[in-house]
């Protein structure tokens, strides 16, 4: 077990709850359960997926490689993917995210922005074509 185990467990529990809450909101006829909106998407990235990816980057770049157990690594990756699914749902898209945390970390280091990282991974929201941008 790594020193990150408690943080990974907390991230995993929160991600499960958030994803389950969004699924419930999307299926409920109850007016109090309003589905998430694009305005809320960034919070899932900043407070969720970004935290998971940041933990991975910290463990891999902090001077000494921190080994994760298989269970820790799976929990971290699942948490990140659940939050990416929540992000997509906010944009009206249902995906089954199966990205590696390493893939996300490499993109995050390249883009320096978790929103750009999520968009590149999930293709949500769709990027506007170059011609559409020119026509405006």
PDB file of C-alpha atoms in Angstrom:
ATOM      1  CA  UNK A   1       0.000   0.000   0.000  1.00  0.00           C
ATOM      2  CA  UNK A   2       1.368   3.418  -0.947  1.00  0.00           C
ATOM      3  CA  UNK A   3       1.269   6.625   1.054  1.00  0.00           C
ATOM      4  CA  UNK A   4      -1.381   7.792  -1.436  1.00  0.00           C
ATOM      5  CA  UNK A   5      -3.794   5.005  -0.536  1.00  0.00           C
ATOM      6  CA  UNK A   6      -6.125   7.089   1.687  1.00  0.00           C
ATOM      7  CA  UNK A   7      -6.359   9.865  -0.929  1.00  0.00           C
ATOM      8  CA  UNK A   8      -7.006   7.354  -3.698  1.00  0.00           C
ATOM      9  CA  UNK A   9      -9.743   5.672  -1.652  1.00  0.00           C
ATOM     10  CA  UNK A  10     -11.400   9.039  -0.949  1.00  0.00           C
ATOM     11  CA  UNK A  11     -11.250  10.029  -4.631  1.00  0.00           C
ATOM     12  CA  UNK A  12     -12.712   6.666  -5.655  1.00  0.00           C
ATOM     13  CA  UNK A  13     -15.616   6.922  -3.180  1.00  0.00           C
ATOM     14  CA  UNK A  14     -16.432  10.485  -4.262  1.00  0.00           C
ATOM     15  CA  UNK A  15     -16.289   9.569  -7.944  1.00  0.00           C
ATOM     16  CA  UNK A  16     -18.676   6.645  -7.423  1.00  0.00           C
ATOM     17  CA  UNK A  17     -21.143   8.877  -5.566  1.00  0.00           C
ATOM     18  CA  UNK A  18     -20.986  11.647  -8.169  1.00  0.00           C
ATOM     19  CA  UNK A  19     -21.486   9.262 -11.096  1.00  0.00           C
ATOM     20  CA  UNK A  20     -24.381   7.495  -9.339  1.00  0.00           C
ATOM     21  CA  UNK A  21     -26.012  10.840  -8.518  1.00  0.00           C
ATOM     22  CA  UNK A  22     -25.857  11.934 -12.157  1.00  0.00           C
ATOM     23  CA  UNK A  23     -27.331   8.637 -13.322  1.00  0.00           C
ATOM     24  CA  UNK A  24     -30.199   9.043 -10.868  1.00  0.00           C
ATOM     25  CA  UNK A  25     -30.797  12.659 -11.909  1.00  0.00           C
ATOM     26  CA  UNK A  26     -30.941  11.678 -15.559  1.00  0.00           C
ATOM     27  CA  UNK A  27     -33.537   8.952 -14.965  1.00  0.00           C
ATOM     28  CA  UNK A  28     -35.775  10.651 -12.446  1.00  0.00           C
ATOM     29  CA  UNK A  29     -39.089  12.340 -13.186  1.00  0.00           C
ATOM     30  CA  UNK A  30     -38.675  14.305  -9.978  1.00  0.00           C
ATOM     31  CA  UNK A  31     -38.261  18.012 -10.810  1.00  0.00           C
ATOM     32  CA  UNK A  32     -35.739  18.427  -7.977  1.00  0.00           C
ATOM     33  CA  UNK A  33     -33.328  16.075  -9.783  1.00  0.00           C
ATOM     34  CA  UNK A  34     -32.268  18.342 -12.635  1.00  0.00           C
ATOM     35  CA  UNK A  35     -29.544  16.874 -14.861  1.00  0.00           C
ATOM     36  CA  UNK A  36     -26.155  18.577 -14.812  1.00  0.00           C
ATOM     37  CA  UNK A  37     -25.351  21.327 -17.289  1.00  0.00           C
ATOM     38  CA  UNK A  38     -22.205  22.307 -19.224  1.00  0.00           C
ATOM     39  CA  UNK A  39     -21.604  25.043 -16.652  1.00  0.00           C
ATOM     40  CA  UNK A  40     -21.093  22.329 -14.017  1.00  0.00           C
ATOM     41  CA  UNK A  41     -18.728  20.231 -16.140  1.00  0.00           C
ATOM     42  CA  UNK A  42     -15.582  22.089 -15.146  1.00  0.00           C
ATOM     43  CA  UNK A  43     -16.194  21.341 -11.464  1.00  0.00           C
ATOM     44  CA  UNK A  44     -16.066  17.602 -12.188  1.00  0.00           C
ATOM     45  CA  UNK A  45     -12.715  18.160 -13.841  1.00  0.00           C
ATOM     46  CA  UNK A  46     -11.215  20.580 -11.343  1.00  0.00           C
ATOM     47  CA  UNK A  47     -12.418  18.806  -8.199  1.00  0.00           C
ATOM     48  CA  UNK A  48     -12.351  15.256  -9.527  1.00  0.00           C
ATOM     49  CA  UNK A  49     -10.498  14.135 -12.631  1.00  0.00           C
ATOM     50  CA  UNK A  50      -7.828  16.800 -12.196  1.00  0.00           C
ATOM     51  CA  UNK A  51      -7.224  15.687  -8.618  1.00  0.00           C
ATOM     52  CA  UNK A  52      -6.834  12.068  -9.715  1.00  0.00           C
ATOM     53  CA  UNK A  53      -4.468  12.907 -12.565  1.00  0.00           C
ATOM     54  CA  UNK A  54      -2.542  15.334 -10.362  1.00  0.00           C
ATOM     55  CA  UNK A  55      -2.042  12.653  -7.727  1.00  0.00           C
ATOM     56  CA  UNK A  56      -0.635  10.325 -10.387  1.00  0.00           C
ATOM     57  CA  UNK A  57       1.704  13.028 -11.720  1.00  0.00           C
ATOM     58  CA  UNK A  58       2.877  13.814  -8.182  1.00  0.00           C
ATOM     59  CA  UNK A  59       3.582  10.136  -7.478  1.00  0.00           C
ATOM     60  CA  UNK A  60       5.517   9.762 -10.714  1.00  0.00           C
ATOM     61  CA  UNK A  61       7.475  13.019 -10.721  1.00  0.00           C
ATOM     62  CA  UNK A  62       8.159  13.746  -7.065  1.00  0.00           C
ATOM     63  CA  UNK A  63      11.800  12.644  -7.269  1.00  0.00           C
ATOM     64  CA  UNK A  64      11.126   9.073  -6.235  1.00  0.00           C
ATOM     65  CA  UNK A  65       8.680   6.840  -8.084  1.00  0.00           C
ATOM     66  CA  UNK A  66       5.870   5.822  -5.734  1.00  0.00           C
ATOM     67  CA  UNK A  67       4.690   2.307  -6.538  1.00  0.00           C
ATOM     68  CA  UNK A  68       0.938   1.774  -6.503  1.00  0.00           C
ATOM     69  CA  UNK A  69      -0.648  -1.558  -5.761  1.00  0.00           C
ATOM     70  CA  UNK A  70      -2.811  -2.965  -8.543  1.00  0.00           C
ATOM     71  CA  UNK A  71      -5.915  -2.098  -6.510  1.00  0.00           C
ATOM     72  CA  UNK A  72      -4.772   1.495  -5.914  1.00  0.00           C
ATOM     73  CA  UNK A  73      -3.957   2.001  -9.564  1.00  0.00           C
ATOM     74  CA  UNK A  74      -7.308   0.557 -10.682  1.00  0.00           C
ATOM     75  CA  UNK A  75      -9.195   2.716  -8.153  1.00  0.00           C
ATOM     76  CA  UNK A  76      -7.364   5.866  -9.285  1.00  0.00           C
ATOM     77  CA  UNK A  77      -8.009   5.152 -12.943  1.00  0.00           C
ATOM     78  CA  UNK A  78     -11.665   4.263 -12.326  1.00  0.00           C
ATOM     79  CA  UNK A  79     -12.181   7.460 -10.344  1.00  0.00           C
ATOM     80  CA  UNK A  80     -10.702   9.565 -13.130  1.00  0.00           C
ATOM     81  CA  UNK A  81     -12.876   7.809 -15.708  1.00  0.00           C
ATOM     82  CA  UNK A  82     -16.034   8.258 -13.621  1.00  0.00           C
ATOM     83  CA  UNK A  83     -15.375  11.998 -13.457  1.00  0.00           C
ATOM     84  CA  UNK A  84     -14.743  12.161 -17.176  1.00  0.00           C
ATOM     85  CA  UNK A  85     -18.115  10.429 -17.641  1.00  0.00           C
ATOM     86  CA  UNK A  86     -19.727  13.044 -15.363  1.00  0.00           C
ATOM     87  CA  UNK A  87     -18.091  15.795 -17.421  1.00  0.00           C
ATOM     88  CA  UNK A  88     -19.499  14.300 -20.637  1.00  0.00           C
ATOM     89  CA  UNK A  89     -22.988  13.920 -19.132  1.00  0.00           C
ATOM     90  CA  UNK A  90     -22.937  17.645 -18.342  1.00  0.00           C
ATOM     91  CA  UNK A  91     -22.567  18.194 -22.078  1.00  0.00           C
ATOM     92  CA  UNK A  92     -25.414  15.808 -22.874  1.00  0.00           C
ATOM     93  CA  UNK A  93     -23.142  12.966 -23.991  1.00  0.00           C
ATOM     94  CA  UNK A  94     -23.116   9.502 -22.450  1.00  0.00           C
ATOM     95  CA  UNK A  95     -19.709   7.836 -22.711  1.00  0.00           C
ATOM     96  CA  UNK A  96     -18.023   4.864 -21.106  1.00  0.00           C
ATOM     97  CA  UNK A  97     -14.604   6.291 -20.336  1.00  0.00           C
ATOM     98  CA  UNK A  98     -11.740   3.820 -20.461  1.00  0.00           C
ATOM     99  CA  UNK A  99      -8.720   6.096 -20.512  1.00  0.00           C
ATOM    100  CA  UNK A 100      -5.473   5.392 -18.739  1.00  0.00           C
ATOM    101  CA  UNK A 101      -4.357   7.788 -16.060  1.00  0.00           C
ATOM    102  CA  UNK A 102      -0.957   7.878 -17.745  1.00  0.00           C
ATOM    103  CA  UNK A 103      -2.550   8.986 -21.024  1.00  0.00           C
ATOM    104  CA  UNK A 104      -4.427  11.737 -19.177  1.00  0.00           C
ATOM    105  CA  UNK A 105      -1.288  12.777 -17.277  1.00  0.00           C
ATOM    106  CA  UNK A 106       0.726  13.093 -20.477  1.00  0.00           C
ATOM    107  CA  UNK A 107      -1.987  15.279 -22.009  1.00  0.00           C
ATOM    108  CA  UNK A 108      -2.257  17.364 -18.856  1.00  0.00           C
ATOM    109  CA  UNK A 109       1.482  17.995 -18.839  1.00  0.00           C
ATOM    110  CA  UNK A 110       1.291  18.982 -22.500  1.00  0.00           C
ATOM    111  CA  UNK A 111      -1.805  21.211 -22.284  1.00  0.00           C
ATOM    112  CA  UNK A 112      -1.417  22.399 -18.678  1.00  0.00           C
ATOM    113  CA  UNK A 113      -5.214  22.527 -18.549  1.00  0.00           C
ATOM    114  CA  UNK A 114      -7.580  19.810 -17.301  1.00  0.00           C
ATOM    115  CA  UNK A 115     -10.474  21.119 -19.430  1.00  0.00           C
ATOM    116  CA  UNK A 116      -8.399  20.809 -22.603  1.00  0.00           C
ATOM    117  CA  UNK A 117      -7.183  17.393 -21.455  1.00  0.00           C
ATOM    118  CA  UNK A 118     -10.764  16.165 -20.928  1.00  0.00           C
ATOM    119  CA  UNK A 119     -11.897  17.534 -24.279  1.00  0.00           C
ATOM    120  CA  UNK A 120      -9.023  15.842 -26.103  1.00  0.00           C
ATOM    121  CA  UNK A 121      -9.664  12.526 -24.361  1.00  0.00           C
ATOM    122  CA  UNK A 122     -13.449  12.456 -24.651  1.00  0.00           C
ATOM    123  CA  UNK A 123     -14.025  14.621 -27.755  1.00  0.00           C
ATOM    124  CA  UNK A 124     -16.714  16.358 -25.670  1.00  0.00           C
ATOM    125  CA  UNK A 125     -17.768  18.940 -26.541  1.00  0.00           C
ATOM    126  CA  UNK A 126     -17.053  18.494 -30.211  1.00  0.00           C
ATOM    127  CA  UNK A 127     -14.458  20.901 -31.512  1.00  0.00           C
ATOM    128  CA  UNK A 128     -15.762  23.405 -34.022  1.00  0.00           C
ATOM    129  CA  UNK A 129     -14.380  22.895 -37.493  1.00  0.00           C
ATOM    130  CA  UNK A 130     -11.896  25.414 -38.835  1.00  0.00           C
ATOM    131  CA  UNK A 131     -14.367  26.485 -41.520  1.00  0.00           C
ATOM    132  CA  UNK A 132     -17.086  27.192 -38.968  1.00  0.00           C
ATOM    133  CA  UNK A 133     -14.706  29.450 -37.066  1.00  0.00           C
ATOM    134  CA  UNK A 134     -13.771  31.308 -40.280  1.00  0.00           C
ATOM    135  CA  UNK A 135     -17.431  31.801 -41.283  1.00  0.00           C
ATOM    136  CA  UNK A 136     -18.220  33.626 -38.049  1.00  0.00           C
TER     137      UNK A 136
END
